[in-house]
JSON list of C-alpha atoms in Angstrom, two decimals:
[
{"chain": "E", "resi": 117, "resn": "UNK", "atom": "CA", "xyz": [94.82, 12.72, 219.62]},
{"chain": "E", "resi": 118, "resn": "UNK", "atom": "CA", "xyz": [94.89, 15.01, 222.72]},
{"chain": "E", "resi": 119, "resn": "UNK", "atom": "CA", "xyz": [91.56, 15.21, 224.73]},
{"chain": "E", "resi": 120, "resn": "UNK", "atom": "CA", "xyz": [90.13, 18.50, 224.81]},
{"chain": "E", "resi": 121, "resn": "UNK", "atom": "CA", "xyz": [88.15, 19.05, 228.14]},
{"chain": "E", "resi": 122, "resn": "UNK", "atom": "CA", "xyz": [84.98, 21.31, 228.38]},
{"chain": "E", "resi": 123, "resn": "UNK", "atom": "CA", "xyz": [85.54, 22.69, 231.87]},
{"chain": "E", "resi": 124, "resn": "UNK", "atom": "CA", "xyz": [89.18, 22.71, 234.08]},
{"chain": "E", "resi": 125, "resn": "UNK", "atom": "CA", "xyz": [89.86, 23.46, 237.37]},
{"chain": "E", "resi": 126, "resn": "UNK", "atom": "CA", "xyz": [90.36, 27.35, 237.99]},
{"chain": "E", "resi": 127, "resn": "UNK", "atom": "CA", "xyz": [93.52, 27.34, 240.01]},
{"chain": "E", "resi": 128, "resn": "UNK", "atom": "CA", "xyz": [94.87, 24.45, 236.69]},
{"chain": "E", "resi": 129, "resn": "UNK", "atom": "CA", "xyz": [93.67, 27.15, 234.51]},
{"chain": "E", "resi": 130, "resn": "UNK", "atom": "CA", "xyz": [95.57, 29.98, 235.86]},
{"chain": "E", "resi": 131, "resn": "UNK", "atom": "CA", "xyz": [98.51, 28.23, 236.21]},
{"chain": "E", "resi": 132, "resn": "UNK", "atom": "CA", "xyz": [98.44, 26.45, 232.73]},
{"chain": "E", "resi": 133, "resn": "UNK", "atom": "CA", "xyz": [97.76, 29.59, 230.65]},
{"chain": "E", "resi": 134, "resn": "UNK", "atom": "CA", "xyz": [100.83, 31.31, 232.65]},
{"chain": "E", "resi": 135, "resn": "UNK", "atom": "CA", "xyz": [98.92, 33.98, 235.18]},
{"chain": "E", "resi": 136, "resn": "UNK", "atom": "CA", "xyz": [100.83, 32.85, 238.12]},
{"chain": "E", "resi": 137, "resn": "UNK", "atom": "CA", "xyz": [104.24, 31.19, 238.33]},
{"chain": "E", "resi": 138, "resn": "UNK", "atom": "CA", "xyz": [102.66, 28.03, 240.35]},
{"chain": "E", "resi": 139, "resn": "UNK", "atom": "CA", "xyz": [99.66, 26.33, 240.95]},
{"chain": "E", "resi": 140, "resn": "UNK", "atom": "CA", "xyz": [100.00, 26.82, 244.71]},
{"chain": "E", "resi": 141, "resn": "UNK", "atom": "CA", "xyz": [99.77, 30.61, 244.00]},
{"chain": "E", "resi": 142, "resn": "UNK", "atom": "CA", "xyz": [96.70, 30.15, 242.12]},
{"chain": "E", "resi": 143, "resn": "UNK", "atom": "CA", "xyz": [95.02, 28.50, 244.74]},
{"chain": "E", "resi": 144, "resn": "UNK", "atom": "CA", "xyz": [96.34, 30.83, 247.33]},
{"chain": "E", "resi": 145, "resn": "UNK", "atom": "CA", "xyz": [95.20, 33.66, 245.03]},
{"chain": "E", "resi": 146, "resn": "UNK", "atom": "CA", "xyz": [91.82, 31.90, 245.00]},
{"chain": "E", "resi": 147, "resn": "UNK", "atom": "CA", "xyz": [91.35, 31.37, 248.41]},
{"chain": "E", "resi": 148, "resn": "UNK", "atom": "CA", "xyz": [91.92, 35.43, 248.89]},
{"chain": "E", "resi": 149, "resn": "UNK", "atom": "CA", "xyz": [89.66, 36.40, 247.22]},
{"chain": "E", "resi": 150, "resn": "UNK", "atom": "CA", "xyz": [91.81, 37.75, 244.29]},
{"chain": "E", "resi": 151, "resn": "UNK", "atom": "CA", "xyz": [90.11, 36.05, 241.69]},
{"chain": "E", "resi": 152, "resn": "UNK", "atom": "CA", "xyz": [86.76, 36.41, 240.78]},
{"chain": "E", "resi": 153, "resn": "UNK", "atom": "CA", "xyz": [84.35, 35.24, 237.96]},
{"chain": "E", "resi": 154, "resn": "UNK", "atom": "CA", "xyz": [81.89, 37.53, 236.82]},
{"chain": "E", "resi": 155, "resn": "UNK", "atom": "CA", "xyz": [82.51, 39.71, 239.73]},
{"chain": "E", "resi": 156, "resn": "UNK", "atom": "CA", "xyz": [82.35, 37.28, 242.52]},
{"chain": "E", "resi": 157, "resn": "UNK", "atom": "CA", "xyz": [85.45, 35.26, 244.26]},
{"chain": "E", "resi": 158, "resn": "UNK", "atom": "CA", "xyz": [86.24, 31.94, 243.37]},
{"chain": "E", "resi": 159, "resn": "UNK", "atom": "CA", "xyz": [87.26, 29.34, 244.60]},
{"chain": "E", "resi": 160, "resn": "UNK", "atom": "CA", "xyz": [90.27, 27.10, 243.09]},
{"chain": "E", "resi": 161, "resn": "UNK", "atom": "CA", "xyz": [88.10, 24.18, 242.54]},
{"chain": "E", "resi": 162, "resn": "UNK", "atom": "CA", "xyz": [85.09, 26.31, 240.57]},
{"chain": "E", "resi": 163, "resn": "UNK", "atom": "CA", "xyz": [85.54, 25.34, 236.76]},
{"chain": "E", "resi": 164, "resn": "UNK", "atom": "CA", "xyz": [86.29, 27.57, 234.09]},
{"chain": "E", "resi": 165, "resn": "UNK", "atom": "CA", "xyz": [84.47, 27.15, 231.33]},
{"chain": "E", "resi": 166, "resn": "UNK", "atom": "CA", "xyz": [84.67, 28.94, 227.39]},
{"chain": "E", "resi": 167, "resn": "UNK", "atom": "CA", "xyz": [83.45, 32.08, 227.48]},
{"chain": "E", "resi": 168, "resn": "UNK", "atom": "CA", "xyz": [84.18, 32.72, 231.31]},
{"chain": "E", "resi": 169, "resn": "UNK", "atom": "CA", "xyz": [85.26, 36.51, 232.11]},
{"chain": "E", "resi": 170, "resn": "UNK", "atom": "CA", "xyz": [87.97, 36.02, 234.79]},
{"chain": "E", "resi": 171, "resn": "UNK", "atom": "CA", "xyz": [89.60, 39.51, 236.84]},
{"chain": "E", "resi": 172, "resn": "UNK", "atom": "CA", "xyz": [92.75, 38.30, 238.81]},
{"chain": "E", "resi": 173, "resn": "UNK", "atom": "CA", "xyz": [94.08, 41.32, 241.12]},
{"chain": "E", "resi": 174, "resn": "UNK", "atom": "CA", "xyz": [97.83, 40.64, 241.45]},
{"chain": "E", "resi": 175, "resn": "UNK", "atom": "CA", "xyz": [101.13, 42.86, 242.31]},
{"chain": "E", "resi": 176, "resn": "UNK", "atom": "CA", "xyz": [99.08, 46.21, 241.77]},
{"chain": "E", "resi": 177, "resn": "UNK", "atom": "CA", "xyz": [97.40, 45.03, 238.65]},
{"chain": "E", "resi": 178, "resn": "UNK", "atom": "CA", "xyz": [94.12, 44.14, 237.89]},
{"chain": "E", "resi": 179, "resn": "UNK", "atom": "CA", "xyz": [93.73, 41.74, 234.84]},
{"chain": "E", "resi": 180, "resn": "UNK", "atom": "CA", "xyz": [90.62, 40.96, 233.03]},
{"chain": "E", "resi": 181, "resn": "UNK", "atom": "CA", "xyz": [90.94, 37.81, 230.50]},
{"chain": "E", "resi": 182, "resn": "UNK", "atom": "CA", "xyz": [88.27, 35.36, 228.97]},
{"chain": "E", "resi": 183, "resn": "UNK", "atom": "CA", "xyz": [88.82, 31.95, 228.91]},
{"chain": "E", "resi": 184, "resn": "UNK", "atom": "CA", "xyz": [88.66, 30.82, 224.80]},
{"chain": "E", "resi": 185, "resn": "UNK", "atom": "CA", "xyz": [90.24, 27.08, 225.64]},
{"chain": "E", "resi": 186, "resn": "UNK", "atom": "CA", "xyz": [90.51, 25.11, 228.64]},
{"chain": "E", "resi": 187, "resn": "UNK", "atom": "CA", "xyz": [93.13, 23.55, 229.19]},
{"chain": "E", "resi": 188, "resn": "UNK", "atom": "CA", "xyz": [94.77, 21.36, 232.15]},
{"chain": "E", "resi": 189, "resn": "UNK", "atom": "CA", "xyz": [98.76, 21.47, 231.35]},
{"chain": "E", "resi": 190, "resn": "UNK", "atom": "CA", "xyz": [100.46, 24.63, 231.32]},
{"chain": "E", "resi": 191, "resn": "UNK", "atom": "CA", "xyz": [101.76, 25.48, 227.53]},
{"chain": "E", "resi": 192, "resn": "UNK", "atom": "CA", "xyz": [104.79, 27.50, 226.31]},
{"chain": "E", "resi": 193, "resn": "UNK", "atom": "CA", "xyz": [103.67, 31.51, 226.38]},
{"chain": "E", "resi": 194, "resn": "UNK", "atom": "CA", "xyz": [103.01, 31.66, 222.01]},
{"chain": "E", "resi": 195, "resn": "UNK", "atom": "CA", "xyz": [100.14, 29.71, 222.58]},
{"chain": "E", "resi": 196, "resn": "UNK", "atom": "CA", "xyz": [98.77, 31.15, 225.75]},
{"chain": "E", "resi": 197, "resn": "UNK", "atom": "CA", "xyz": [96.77, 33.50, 223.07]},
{"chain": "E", "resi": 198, "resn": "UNK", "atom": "CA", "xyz": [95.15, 30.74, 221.76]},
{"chain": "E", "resi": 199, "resn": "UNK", "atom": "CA", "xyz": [93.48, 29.61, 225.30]},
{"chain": "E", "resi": 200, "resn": "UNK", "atom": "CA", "xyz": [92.29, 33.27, 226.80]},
{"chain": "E", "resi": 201, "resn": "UNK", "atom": "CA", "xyz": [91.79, 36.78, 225.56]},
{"chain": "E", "resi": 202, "resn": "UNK", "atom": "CA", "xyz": [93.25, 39.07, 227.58]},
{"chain": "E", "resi": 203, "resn": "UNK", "atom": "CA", "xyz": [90.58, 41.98, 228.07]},
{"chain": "E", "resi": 204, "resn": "UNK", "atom": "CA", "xyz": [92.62, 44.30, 230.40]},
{"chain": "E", "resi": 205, "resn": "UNK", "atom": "CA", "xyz": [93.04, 47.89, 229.29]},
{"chain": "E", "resi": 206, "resn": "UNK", "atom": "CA", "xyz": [96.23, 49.29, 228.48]},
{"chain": "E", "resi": 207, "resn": "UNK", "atom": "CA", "xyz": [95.90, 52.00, 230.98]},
{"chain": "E", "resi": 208, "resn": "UNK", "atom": "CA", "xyz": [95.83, 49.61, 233.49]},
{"chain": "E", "resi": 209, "resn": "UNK", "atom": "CA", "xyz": [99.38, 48.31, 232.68]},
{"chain": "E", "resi": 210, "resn": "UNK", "atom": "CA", "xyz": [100.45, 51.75, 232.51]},
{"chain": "E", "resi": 211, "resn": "UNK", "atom": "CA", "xyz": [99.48, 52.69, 235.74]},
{"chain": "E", "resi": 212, "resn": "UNK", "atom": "CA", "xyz": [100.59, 49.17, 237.16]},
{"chain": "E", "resi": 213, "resn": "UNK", "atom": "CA", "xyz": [104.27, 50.30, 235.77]},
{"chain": "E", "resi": 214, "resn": "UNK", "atom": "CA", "xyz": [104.04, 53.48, 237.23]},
{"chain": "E", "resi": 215, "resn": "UNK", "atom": "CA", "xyz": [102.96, 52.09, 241.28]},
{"chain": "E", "resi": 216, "resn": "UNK", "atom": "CA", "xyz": [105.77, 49.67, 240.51]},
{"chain": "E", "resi": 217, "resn": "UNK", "atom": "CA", "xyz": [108.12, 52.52, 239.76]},
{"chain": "E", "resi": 218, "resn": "UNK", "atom": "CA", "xyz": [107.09, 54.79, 242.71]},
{"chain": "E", "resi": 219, "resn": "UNK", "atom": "CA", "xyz": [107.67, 52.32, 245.20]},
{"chain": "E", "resi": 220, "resn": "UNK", "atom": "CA", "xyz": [110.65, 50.57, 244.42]},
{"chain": "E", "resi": 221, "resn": "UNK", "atom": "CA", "xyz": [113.08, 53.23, 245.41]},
{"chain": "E", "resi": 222, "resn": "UNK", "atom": "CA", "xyz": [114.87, 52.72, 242.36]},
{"chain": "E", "resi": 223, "resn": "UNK", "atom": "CA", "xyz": [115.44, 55.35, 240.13]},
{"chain": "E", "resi": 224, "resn": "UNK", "atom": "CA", "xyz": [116.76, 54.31, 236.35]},
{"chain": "E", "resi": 225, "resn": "UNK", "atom": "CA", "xyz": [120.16, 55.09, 235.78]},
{"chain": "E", "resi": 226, "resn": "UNK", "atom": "CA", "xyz": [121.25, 55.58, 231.90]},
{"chain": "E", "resi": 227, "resn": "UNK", "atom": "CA", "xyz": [122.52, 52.31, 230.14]},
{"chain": "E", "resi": 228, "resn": "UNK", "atom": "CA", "xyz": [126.16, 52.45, 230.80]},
{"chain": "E", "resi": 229, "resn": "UNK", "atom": "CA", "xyz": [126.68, 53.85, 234.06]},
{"chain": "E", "resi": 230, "resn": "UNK", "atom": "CA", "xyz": [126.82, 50.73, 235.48]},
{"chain": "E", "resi": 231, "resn": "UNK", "atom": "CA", "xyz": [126.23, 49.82, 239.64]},
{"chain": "E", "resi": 232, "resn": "UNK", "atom": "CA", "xyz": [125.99, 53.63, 241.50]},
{"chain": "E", "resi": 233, "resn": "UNK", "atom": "CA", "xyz": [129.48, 53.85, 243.40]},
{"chain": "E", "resi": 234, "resn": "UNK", "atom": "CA", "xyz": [129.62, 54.40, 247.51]},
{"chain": "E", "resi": 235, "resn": "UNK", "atom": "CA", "xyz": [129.73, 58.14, 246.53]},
{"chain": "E", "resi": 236, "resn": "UNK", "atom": "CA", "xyz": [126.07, 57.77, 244.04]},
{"chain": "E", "resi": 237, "resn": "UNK", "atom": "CA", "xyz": [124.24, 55.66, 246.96]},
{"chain": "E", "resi": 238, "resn": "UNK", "atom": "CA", "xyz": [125.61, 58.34, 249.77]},
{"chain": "E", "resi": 239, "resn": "UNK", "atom": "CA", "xyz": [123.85, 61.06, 247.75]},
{"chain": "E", "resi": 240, "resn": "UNK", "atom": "CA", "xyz": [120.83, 59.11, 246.58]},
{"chain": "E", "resi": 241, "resn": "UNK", "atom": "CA", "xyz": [120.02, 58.40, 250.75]},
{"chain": "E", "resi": 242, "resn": "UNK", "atom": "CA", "xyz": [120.54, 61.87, 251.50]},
{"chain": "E", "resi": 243, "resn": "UNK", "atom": "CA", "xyz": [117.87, 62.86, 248.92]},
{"chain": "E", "resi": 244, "resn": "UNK", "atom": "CA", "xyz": [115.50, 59.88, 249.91]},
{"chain": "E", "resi": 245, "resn": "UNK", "atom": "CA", "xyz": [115.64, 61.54, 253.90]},
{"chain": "E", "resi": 246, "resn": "UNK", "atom": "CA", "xyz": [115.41, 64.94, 252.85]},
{"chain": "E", "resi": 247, "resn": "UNK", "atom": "CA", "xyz": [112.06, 64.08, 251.19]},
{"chain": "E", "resi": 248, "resn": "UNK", "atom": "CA", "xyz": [110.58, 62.63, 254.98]}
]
């Protein structure tokens, strides 16, 4: 029978329940100042406990999740529900989408059209200097 702990580490915690790719990112989101409990930065060794409101600011997103389970080794994403609610409002993803849209430089091409020719990337960088 698997050992359920009461607290975790907070970088293990982020990492386990799938927030950041790596623990080292955790910790190095930790450390600045990205993370914060209640409103105040964390560090990576601060525990999280049930019932903890976490925000992690990350790629133009600002997530808001309560920890419901602590746990120590990461688990596959359909049970990530079952160890945090995530709190963030949808708007927020929205507008995360659109800031990741706007500065990419990419605009969407219809499914089908395939890679833009020399012709398609001559015109799309005389429209992207026009605009300056």
């Amino acid at each position: 029978m698997e050992m359920v702990p009461s607290e975790v580490r907070m970088d293990k915690w982020l990492w386990a329940v799938r927030l950041f790719k790596t623990r080292s990112l955790a910790i190095q989101a930790c450390n600045n100042g990205r993370v914060s409990l209640q409103g105040v930065a964390v560090k990576p060794s601060r525990s999280a406990r049930v019932g903890d409101v976490i925000t992690v600011s990350m790629e133009g997103l600002s997530r808001t999740v309560r920890v419901l389970r602590p746990i120590e080794r990461r688990v596959a994403a359909s049970v990530v529900p079952e160890c945090l609610e995530d709190l963030t409002p949808a708007e927020e993803y929205q507008r995360a989408r659109e800031v990741r849209a706007a500065g990419s430089g990419f605009s969407p091409r219809a499914k089908g059209e395939g890679r833009p020719t020399k012709r398609d990337r001559r015109a799309m960088d005389r429209l992207d200097s026009s605009s300056d």
